[in-house]
């Protein structure tokens, strides 16, 4: 009997990434052991991890062995707003949250939503995307990379402009019957494909950009907020002032959002209505098989690994999924995986900048350090093993596939736990900051004067 955890690395041209291959074998395992039971176990496992994190942080914060921090009890008393050389706890938290919100709100570019959604529904849809980007920015980087490489390949293969290709990837084109035109199969259809291609090429780029809600003012505000925060961060580091863990985490979010922004530079922002092109498409019995609401586990895995075109049937839906992107070739898949690995490693490396920052307890310091290293090593190790597996065959390939499967299955919960820790700890350490954390930057050092 075939092992349910065996990872098959396909070599066909339409191959997806190694992570997608692992994703399919996990589904095989689910079928082998019982999908309902494992879904329940998966949810309980995540809940248990979250509870353990909060309990551990609470207990460690009460560690009586740790020596008290060398700052006076009235350190917060120096945060008088009338004192130009100090800052308040509120200003620290507000500056970080404003930077994260501004950068994330502008960088996230959702796909075209289903028709007839109300304004609150549209707002909630984008807010959910933004929350995902704040909790797990790596997921949004992977999504943006898939759409970037997919749109670039579409532009080369079908002579679309970059804007037209992105609009195609995000479900911006629909047939007169209201079904999305969003897959290669539709463009390559021997009967309707040539007509669809020509219709998309005839769409004016200005018509697409006119639907985009992105404007110079909102982007300018986000850029200025991010630059101002970064300048303050670097100035505090230069003057050897205490930098809080929340500020370190905010810098990591800002840097990752730069990658998302660059990948989606030509993608229209917050488009609410598609453009009708081409002849009417008639859904037949064999096409009306795609469920509008996939199982939650499938949608969750697709959010991370992407959809495969054979699982998505445009003629049985009215819009593309929230994390839909066109499949790409082998080289672009590898480039996307490499980019995701590098950005994830950079995200963890920035957290390592707080390696020697003063923590309330030694235990919290080591938890931060270990979590930062996990964020760096888990994606990198998976990608390295994938590259090794690709060049092997026979029995050695089977062994390496098994090792890769085990690492993924064990590393994924560790990665989730580390990400949750790096979200919780920056907030808990605000309870006990050293006095130098409230000292503001002396800007007169950088201003020429007599």
Short mmCIF file of C-alpha atoms in Angstrom, two decimals:
data_model
loop_
_atom_site.label_atom_id
_atom_site.label_comp_id
_atom_site.label_asym_id
_atom_site.label_seq_id
_atom_site.Cartn_x
_atom_site.Cartn_y
_atom_site.Cartn_z
CA UNK A 1 0.00 0.00 0.00
CA UNK A 2 1.29 3.44 -0.88
CA UNK A 3 2.32 5.52 2.09
CA UNK A 4 -0.03 8.49 2.55
CA UNK A 5 2.86 10.76 3.50
CA UNK A 6 4.97 10.13 0.45
CA UNK A 7 5.76 13.32 -1.49
CA UNK A 8 5.66 12.93 -5.26
CA UNK A 9 7.71 15.55 -7.12
CA UNK A 10 6.11 15.76 -10.59
CA UNK A 11 8.28 16.70 -13.55
CA UNK A 12 5.51 17.65 -16.01
CA UNK A 13 5.51 21.20 -17.39
CA UNK A 14 2.40 22.13 -15.44
CA UNK A 15 4.05 21.10 -12.18
CA UNK A 16 3.34 23.13 -9.12
CA UNK A 17 5.82 23.92 -6.38
CA UNK A 18 7.17 21.40 -3.92
CA UNK A 19 4.87 22.79 -1.29
CA UNK A 20 1.83 22.11 -3.49
CA UNK A 21 3.03 18.55 -4.00
CA UNK A 22 3.30 18.15 -0.25
CA UNK A 23 -0.16 19.70 0.04
CA UNK A 24 -1.67 17.02 -2.19
CA UNK A 25 -0.04 14.21 -0.21
CA UNK A 26 -1.39 15.69 2.99
CA UNK A 27 -4.84 15.42 1.39
CA UNK A 28 -4.05 11.76 0.63
CA UNK A 29 -3.19 11.30 4.27
CA UNK A 30 -6.45 12.93 5.24
CA UNK A 31 -8.34 10.47 3.11
CA UNK A 32 -6.31 7.62 4.55
CA UNK A 33 -6.95 8.42 8.20
CA UNK A 34 -10.31 10.11 7.89
CA UNK A 35 -10.71 13.73 6.88
CA UNK A 36 -13.16 14.69 9.61
CA UNK A 37 -11.03 13.31 12.43
CA UNK A 38 -7.84 15.00 11.27
CA UNK A 39 -9.58 18.30 10.67
CA UNK A 40 -10.78 18.23 14.26
CA UNK A 41 -7.33 17.26 15.50
CA UNK A 42 -5.76 20.05 13.45
CA UNK A 43 -8.04 22.67 14.98
CA UNK A 44 -7.50 21.35 18.51
CA UNK A 45 -3.76 21.32 17.88
CA UNK A 46 -3.74 25.00 16.92
CA UNK A 47 -5.91 25.93 19.90
CA UNK A 48 -3.60 23.99 22.21
CA UNK A 49 -0.54 25.76 20.80
CA UNK A 50 -2.14 29.17 21.38
CA UNK A 51 -3.13 28.28 24.95
CA UNK A 52 0.36 26.99 25.72
CA UNK A 53 1.92 30.16 24.38
CA UNK A 54 -0.24 32.44 26.51
CA UNK A 55 0.24 30.26 29.61
CA UNK A 56 4.00 30.10 29.07
CA UNK A 57 4.31 33.83 28.63
CA UNK A 58 2.21 34.48 31.73
CA UNK A 59 4.20 32.06 33.89
CA UNK A 60 7.55 33.24 32.61
CA UNK A 61 6.60 36.84 33.25
CA UNK A 62 6.15 35.88 36.91
CA UNK A 63 9.59 34.27 37.11
CA UNK A 64 10.85 35.22 40.60
CA UNK A 65 14.41 34.11 39.83
CA UNK A 66 14.97 36.81 37.23
CA UNK A 67 16.74 39.90 38.54
CA UNK A 68 14.78 43.15 38.42
CA UNK A 69 15.55 45.53 35.62
CA UNK A 70 17.98 48.34 36.47
CA UNK A 71 15.57 51.25 36.08
CA UNK A 72 13.83 53.35 38.70
CA UNK A 73 10.21 52.67 39.61
CA UNK A 74 9.17 56.07 38.27
CA UNK A 75 10.57 55.46 34.80
CA UNK A 76 7.17 56.03 33.30
CA UNK A 77 6.89 59.29 35.18
CA UNK A 78 9.48 60.73 32.80
CA UNK A 79 7.00 60.41 29.95
CA UNK A 80 5.43 63.80 30.50
CA UNK A 81 4.15 65.05 27.17
CA UNK A 82 5.54 68.51 27.99
CA UNK A 83 9.07 67.12 27.96
CA UNK A 84 10.38 67.32 24.40
CA UNK A 85 13.11 64.76 25.11
CA UNK A 86 10.73 61.96 26.11
CA UNK A 87 7.95 59.93 24.57
CA UNK A 88 4.97 58.13 26.09
CA UNK A 89 3.98 54.49 25.98
CA UNK A 90 0.94 55.54 23.96
CA UNK A 91 3.12 57.24 21.33
CA UNK A 92 5.27 54.11 21.00
CA UNK A 93 2.28 51.82 20.50
CA UNK A 94 0.42 54.28 18.27
CA UNK A 95 3.42 54.83 16.01
CA UNK A 96 3.90 51.09 15.52
CA UNK A 97 0.22 50.31 14.92
CA UNK A 98 -0.20 53.26 12.54
CA UNK A 99 2.81 52.10 10.51
CA UNK A 100 1.61 48.50 10.32
CA UNK A 101 -1.93 49.55 9.38
CA UNK A 102 -0.88 52.12 6.76
CA UNK A 103 1.64 49.84 5.06
CA UNK A 104 -0.63 46.79 5.11
CA UNK A 105 -3.79 48.59 3.99
CA UNK A 106 -2.10 50.02 0.91
CA UNK A 107 0.00 46.97 0.00
CA UNK A 108 -2.87 44.43 0.00
CA UNK A 109 -4.54 44.19 -3.43
CA UNK A 110 -7.58 41.84 -3.27
CA UNK A 111 -9.00 39.97 -6.24
CA UNK A 112 -12.25 41.15 -7.81
CA UNK A 113 -15.09 40.29 -5.36
CA UNK A 114 -18.34 38.47 -6.16
CA UNK A 115 -21.09 40.64 -7.67
CA UNK A 116 -23.74 42.50 -5.68
CA UNK A 117 -21.74 42.75 -2.46
CA UNK A 118 -22.61 45.64 -0.15
CA UNK A 119 -20.07 48.20 1.03
CA UNK A 120 -19.78 46.60 4.50
CA UNK A 121 -19.15 43.23 2.85
CA UNK A 122 -16.48 44.71 0.60
CA UNK A 123 -14.85 46.44 3.57
CA UNK A 124 -14.91 43.25 5.66
CA UNK A 125 -13.45 41.27 2.77
CA UNK A 126 -10.49 43.61 2.45
CA UNK A 127 -10.10 43.86 6.23
CA UNK A 128 -9.78 40.07 6.44
CA UNK A 129 -7.05 40.15 3.80
CA UNK A 130 -5.28 42.87 5.77
CA UNK A 131 -5.50 40.87 9.01
CA UNK A 132 -3.98 37.86 7.26
CA UNK A 133 -1.17 40.09 6.01
CA UNK A 134 -0.58 41.36 9.55
CA UNK A 135 -0.61 37.94 11.21
CA UNK A 136 1.18 35.99 8.47
CA UNK A 137 2.76 38.36 5.91
CA UNK A 138 4.60 35.42 4.34
CA UNK A 139 1.28 34.11 3.00
CA UNK A 140 0.62 37.42 1.26
CA UNK A 141 4.15 37.45 -0.20
CA UNK A 142 3.58 33.98 -1.66
CA UNK A 143 0.22 35.06 -3.10
CA UNK A 144 1.71 38.21 -4.62
CA UNK A 145 4.64 36.25 -6.07
CA UNK A 146 2.31 33.71 -7.72
CA UNK A 147 0.31 36.50 -9.35
CA UNK A 148 3.45 38.39 -10.37
CA UNK A 149 5.02 35.45 -12.19
CA UNK A 150 1.65 34.32 -13.55
CA UNK A 151 0.85 37.73 -15.01
CA UNK A 152 4.32 38.04 -16.50
CA UNK A 153 3.97 34.68 -18.22
CA UNK A 154 0.51 35.61 -19.52
CA UNK A 155 1.88 38.86 -20.94
CA UNK A 156 4.61 36.95 -22.78
CA UNK A 157 2.42 34.10 -24.05
CA UNK A 158 -0.68 36.04 -25.11
CA UNK A 159 0.76 39.53 -25.77
CA UNK A 160 -1.20 41.17 -22.95
CA UNK A 161 -0.03 44.34 -21.27
CA UNK A 162 1.13 43.99 -17.67
CA UNK A 163 -2.07 45.65 -16.42
CA UNK A 164 -4.27 43.41 -18.59
CA UNK A 165 -2.42 40.30 -17.39
CA UNK A 166 -2.82 41.27 -13.73
CA UNK A 167 -6.49 42.06 -14.28
CA UNK A 168 -6.90 38.59 -15.81
CA UNK A 169 -5.17 36.94 -12.81
CA UNK A 170 -7.41 38.73 -10.31
CA UNK A 171 -10.66 37.70 -12.01
CA UNK A 172 -11.27 41.07 -13.65
CA UNK A 173 -12.68 39.66 -16.90
CA UNK A 174 -16.03 37.87 -17.11
CA UNK A 175 -18.14 36.55 -19.96
CA UNK A 176 -21.54 38.08 -20.85
CA UNK A 177 -23.13 35.29 -18.78
CA UNK A 178 -21.18 36.45 -15.69
CA UNK A 179 -18.62 33.63 -15.42
CA UNK A 180 -14.95 34.49 -14.77
CA UNK A 181 -12.40 34.22 -17.56
CA UNK A 182 -9.38 33.39 -15.44
CA UNK A 183 -7.67 30.16 -16.60
CA UNK A 184 -5.25 29.21 -19.35
CA UNK A 185 -7.63 26.50 -20.51
CA UNK A 186 -10.15 29.18 -21.46
CA UNK A 187 -7.54 31.15 -23.40
CA UNK A 188 -6.31 28.01 -25.17
CA UNK A 189 -9.77 26.71 -26.04
CA UNK A 190 -9.74 25.94 -29.80
CA UNK A 191 -13.19 27.48 -30.31
CA UNK A 192 -13.38 30.50 -27.99
CA UNK A 193 -9.71 31.01 -27.02
CA UNK A 194 -8.58 33.22 -29.93
CA UNK A 195 -11.66 35.42 -29.59
CA UNK A 196 -11.14 35.80 -25.84
CA UNK A 197 -7.47 36.70 -26.30
CA UNK A 198 -8.31 39.36 -28.86
CA UNK A 199 -11.11 40.76 -26.70
CA UNK A 200 -8.77 41.11 -23.70
CA UNK A 201 -6.06 42.77 -25.79
CA UNK A 202 -8.65 45.28 -27.03
CA UNK A 203 -9.52 46.39 -23.49
CA UNK A 204 -8.03 49.83 -22.93
CA UNK A 205 -5.48 49.92 -20.11
CA UNK A 206 -6.91 53.26 -18.99
CA UNK A 207 -10.30 51.60 -18.53
CA UNK A 208 -8.72 49.12 -16.12
CA UNK A 209 -6.70 51.69 -14.18
CA UNK A 210 -9.83 53.84 -13.90
CA UNK A 211 -11.42 51.04 -11.86
CA UNK A 212 -8.44 50.99 -9.49
CA UNK A 213 -8.99 52.75 -6.15
CA UNK A 214 -5.28 53.35 -5.64
CA UNK A 215 -4.36 57.02 -5.49
CA UNK A 216 -1.19 59.00 -4.98
CA UNK A 217 -2.42 60.45 -1.67
CA UNK A 218 -3.06 57.14 0.14
CA UNK A 219 0.16 55.63 -1.18
CA UNK A 220 2.06 58.78 -0.28
CA UNK A 221 0.75 58.71 3.29
CA UNK A 222 1.79 55.07 3.67
CA UNK A 223 5.25 55.74 2.22
CA UNK A 224 5.81 58.78 4.44
CA UNK A 225 4.66 56.91 7.55
CA UNK A 226 6.93 53.98 6.75
CA UNK A 227 9.91 56.22 6.00
CA UNK A 228 9.36 58.29 9.15
CA UNK A 229 9.20 55.16 11.29
CA UNK A 230 12.35 53.72 9.67
CA UNK A 231 14.27 56.98 10.15
CA UNK A 232 13.29 57.07 13.84
CA UNK A 233 14.30 53.42 14.23
CA UNK A 234 17.74 53.99 12.68
CA UNK A 235 18.24 57.18 14.70
CA UNK A 236 17.47 55.37 17.95
CA UNK A 237 19.91 52.62 17.02
CA UNK A 238 22.60 55.19 16.20
CA UNK A 239 22.11 57.03 19.50
CA UNK A 240 22.04 53.70 21.37
CA UNK A 241 18.55 54.27 22.74
CA UNK A 242 16.40 51.29 23.69
CA UNK A 243 14.32 49.92 20.82
CA UNK A 244 11.26 47.97 21.92
CA UNK A 245 10.43 44.54 20.52
CA UNK A 246 7.21 46.02 19.13
CA UNK A 247 9.28 48.45 17.06
CA UNK A 248 11.47 45.60 15.81
CA UNK A 249 8.39 43.62 14.78
CA UNK A 250 6.93 46.72 13.09
CA UNK A 251 10.11 47.20 11.06
CA UNK A 252 9.90 43.56 9.93
CA UNK A 253 6.30 44.08 8.79
CA UNK A 254 7.22 47.27 6.94
CA UNK A 255 10.09 45.58 5.08
CA UNK A 256 7.93 42.58 4.07
CA UNK A 257 5.19 44.91 2.84
CA UNK A 258 7.72 46.58 0.53
CA UNK A 259 8.11 43.24 -1.27
CA UNK A 260 4.32 42.82 -1.50
CA UNK A 261 3.95 46.35 -2.84
CA UNK A 262 6.64 45.85 -5.49
CA UNK A 263 5.18 42.51 -6.64
CA UNK A 264 1.73 44.08 -6.99
CA UNK A 265 2.95 47.37 -8.45
CA UNK A 266 0.95 46.93 -11.68
CA UNK A 267 -2.05 45.20 -10.08
CA UNK A 268 -5.18 47.39 -9.87
CA UNK A 269 -6.20 48.14 -6.30
CA UNK A 270 -9.61 47.42 -4.78
CA UNK A 271 -11.50 46.84 -8.05
CA UNK A 272 -15.16 46.13 -7.28
CA UNK A 273 -16.63 45.37 -10.72
CA UNK A 274 -15.24 43.19 -13.55
CA UNK A 275 -15.16 43.98 -17.27
CA UNK A 276 -17.33 41.94 -19.65
CA UNK A 277 -15.45 40.56 -22.68
CA UNK A 278 -15.86 37.86 -25.31
CA UNK A 279 -18.81 35.76 -26.45
CA UNK A 280 -21.29 34.17 -24.02
CA UNK A 281 -20.13 30.91 -22.42
CA UNK A 282 -22.64 28.14 -21.86
CA UNK A 283 -22.01 26.00 -18.79
CA UNK A 284 -22.70 22.33 -19.36
CA UNK A 285 -23.27 19.43 -17.03
CA UNK A 286 -19.62 18.41 -16.75
CA UNK A 287 -18.56 21.92 -15.79
CA UNK A 288 -21.09 22.42 -13.01
CA UNK A 289 -19.18 20.26 -10.56
CA UNK A 290 -17.04 22.77 -8.69
CA UNK A 291 -18.44 23.57 -5.22
CA UNK A 292 -18.68 27.28 -4.54
CA UNK A 293 -17.62 26.71 -0.93
CA UNK A 294 -14.68 24.35 -0.69
CA UNK A 295 -13.90 22.67 2.64
CA UNK A 296 -12.13 24.98 5.05
CA UNK A 297 -8.97 22.87 5.08
CA UNK A 298 -8.80 23.00 1.28
CA UNK A 299 -9.31 26.76 1.25
CA UNK A 300 -6.68 27.16 3.96
CA UNK A 301 -4.12 25.10 2.06
CA UNK A 302 -4.93 26.96 -1.18
CA UNK A 303 -4.33 30.25 0.62
CA UNK A 304 -0.77 29.10 1.36
CA UNK A 305 0.10 26.96 -1.67
CA UNK A 306 -2.24 28.34 -4.35
CA UNK A 307 -5.01 26.75 -6.38
CA UNK A 308 -4.49 24.33 -9.24
CA UNK A 309 -6.48 25.04 -12.38
CA UNK A 310 -8.00 21.55 -12.56
CA UNK A 311 -9.68 22.17 -9.17
CA UNK A 312 -11.24 25.46 -10.23
CA UNK A 313 -14.16 25.51 -12.70
CA UNK A 314 -14.93 29.10 -13.81
CA UNK A 315 -18.24 28.14 -15.44
CA UNK A 316 -19.66 27.06 -12.09
CA UNK A 317 -18.76 30.23 -10.18
CA UNK A 318 -19.35 33.96 -10.40
CA UNK A 319 -15.93 35.11 -9.14
CA UNK A 320 -12.44 33.77 -8.56
CA UNK A 321 -11.40 32.65 -5.05
CA UNK A 322 -9.79 35.26 -2.82
CA UNK A 323 -6.32 33.71 -3.26
CA UNK A 324 -6.68 32.67 -6.89
CA UNK A 325 -3.66 33.00 -9.18
CA UNK A 326 -2.82 31.56 -12.59
CA UNK A 327 -0.45 28.60 -12.63
CA UNK A 328 3.09 29.23 -13.83
CA UNK A 329 5.90 27.16 -15.33
CA UNK A 330 8.56 25.24 -13.41
CA UNK A 331 11.17 28.00 -13.39
CA UNK A 332 8.76 30.66 -12.13
CA UNK A 333 7.46 28.31 -9.44
CA UNK A 334 11.02 27.76 -8.22
CA UNK A 335 11.71 31.51 -8.31
CA UNK A 336 8.56 32.17 -6.34
CA UNK A 337 9.49 29.57 -3.72
CA UNK A 338 12.99 31.02 -3.47
CA UNK A 339 11.61 34.54 -3.05
CA UNK A 340 9.19 33.36 -0.38
CA UNK A 341 12.04 31.58 1.44
CA UNK A 342 14.30 34.64 1.31
CA UNK A 343 11.58 37.02 2.48
CA UNK A 344 10.65 34.64 5.31
CA UNK A 345 14.30 34.42 6.35
CA UNK A 346 14.61 38.21 6.19
CA UNK A 347 11.49 38.55 8.33
CA UNK A 348 13.06 36.32 10.98
CA UNK A 349 16.46 37.99 10.66
CA UNK A 350 14.97 41.40 11.43
CA UNK A 351 13.46 39.95 14.59
CA UNK A 352 16.98 38.79 15.48
CA UNK A 353 17.89 42.49 15.66
CA UNK A 354 16.34 42.35 19.14
CA UNK A 355 18.79 39.59 20.13
CA UNK A 356 20.43 41.70 22.86
CA UNK A 357 17.48 43.91 23.71
CA UNK A 358 16.53 44.03 27.39
CA UNK A 359 13.64 41.63 28.10
CA UNK A 360 11.57 41.52 31.31
CA UNK A 361 12.88 37.99 32.03
CA UNK A 362 15.73 35.83 30.65
CA UNK A 363 13.21 33.14 29.68
CA UNK A 364 11.33 35.56 27.42
CA UNK A 365 14.62 36.55 25.83
CA UNK A 366 15.40 32.94 24.90
CA UNK A 367 11.85 32.32 23.67
CA UNK A 368 12.23 35.32 21.36
CA UNK A 369 15.61 34.14 20.08
CA UNK A 370 14.49 30.58 19.42
CA UNK A 371 11.30 31.73 17.69
CA UNK A 372 13.27 34.06 15.42
CA UNK A 373 15.61 31.23 14.44
CA UNK A 374 12.65 28.92 13.72
CA UNK A 375 11.18 31.53 11.36
CA UNK A 376 14.50 31.63 9.49
CA UNK A 377 15.36 27.92 9.35
CA UNK A 378 12.06 26.10 8.68
CA UNK A 379 11.28 27.65 5.25
CA UNK A 380 14.94 27.58 4.22
CA UNK A 381 15.40 23.93 5.16
CA UNK A 382 12.26 22.89 3.28
CA UNK A 383 13.36 24.71 0.13
CA UNK A 384 16.89 23.29 0.33
CA UNK A 385 15.59 19.73 0.65
CA UNK A 386 13.22 20.32 -2.26
CA UNK A 387 16.14 21.33 -4.49
CA UNK A 388 18.03 18.20 -3.43
CA UNK A 389 15.03 15.96 -4.11
CA UNK A 390 14.50 17.39 -7.59
CA UNK A 391 17.86 16.10 -8.81
CA UNK A 392 17.50 12.57 -7.44
CA UNK A 393 15.70 9.45 -8.54
CA UNK A 394 14.97 5.87 -7.53
CA UNK A 395 15.12 4.65 -3.95
CA UNK A 396 17.12 7.67 -2.77
CA UNK A 397 14.35 9.92 -4.05
CA UNK A 398 11.79 7.94 -2.02
CA UNK A 399 13.88 8.35 1.14
CA UNK A 400 14.36 12.07 0.58
CA UNK A 401 10.64 12.47 -0.15
CA UNK A 402 9.82 10.82 3.15
CA UNK A 403 12.31 13.01 5.03
CA UNK A 404 10.88 16.13 3.39
CA UNK A 405 7.33 15.09 4.32
CA UNK A 406 8.29 14.54 7.96
CA UNK A 407 10.08 17.90 8.16
CA UNK A 408 7.08 19.70 6.70
CA UNK A 409 4.59 17.96 9.00
CA UNK A 410 6.74 18.69 12.07
CA UNK A 411 7.97 22.11 11.01
CA UNK A 412 4.59 23.59 10.16
CA UNK A 413 3.22 23.54 13.76
CA UNK A 414 6.57 24.85 15.04
CA UNK A 415 6.44 27.67 12.52
CA UNK A 416 2.89 28.61 13.55
CA UNK A 417 3.89 28.57 17.23
CA UNK A 418 6.94 30.76 16.54
CA UNK A 419 4.84 33.27 14.59
CA UNK A 420 2.29 33.49 17.40
CA UNK A 421 5.07 33.99 19.94
CA UNK A 422 6.56 36.84 17.90
CA UNK A 423 3.13 38.49 17.89
CA UNK A 424 2.42 38.05 21.61
CA UNK A 425 5.84 38.82 23.14
CA UNK A 426 6.21 42.36 21.75
CA UNK A 427 2.94 43.24 23.48
CA UNK A 428 3.70 41.56 26.81
CA UNK A 429 7.12 43.19 27.14
CA UNK A 430 5.47 46.62 27.15
CA UNK A 431 4.59 45.99 30.79
CA UNK A 432 8.20 46.58 31.86
CA UNK A 433 10.26 48.87 29.66
CA UNK A 434 13.59 50.42 30.70
CA UNK A 435 13.75 54.17 31.17
CA UNK A 436 15.81 54.67 28.00
CA UNK A 437 12.90 53.31 25.95
CA UNK A 438 11.02 56.55 26.72
CA UNK A 439 13.89 58.85 25.75
CA UNK A 440 13.18 60.47 22.40
CA UNK A 441 15.71 60.94 19.61
CA UNK A 442 17.84 64.07 19.87
CA UNK A 443 17.25 65.44 16.38
CA UNK A 444 19.52 68.43 16.97
CA UNK A 445 22.41 66.02 16.46
CA UNK A 446 21.47 65.72 12.78
CA UNK A 447 20.49 69.37 12.16
CA UNK A 448 23.36 71.72 11.21
CA UNK A 449 23.60 74.61 13.66
CA UNK A 450 26.07 77.07 15.11
#
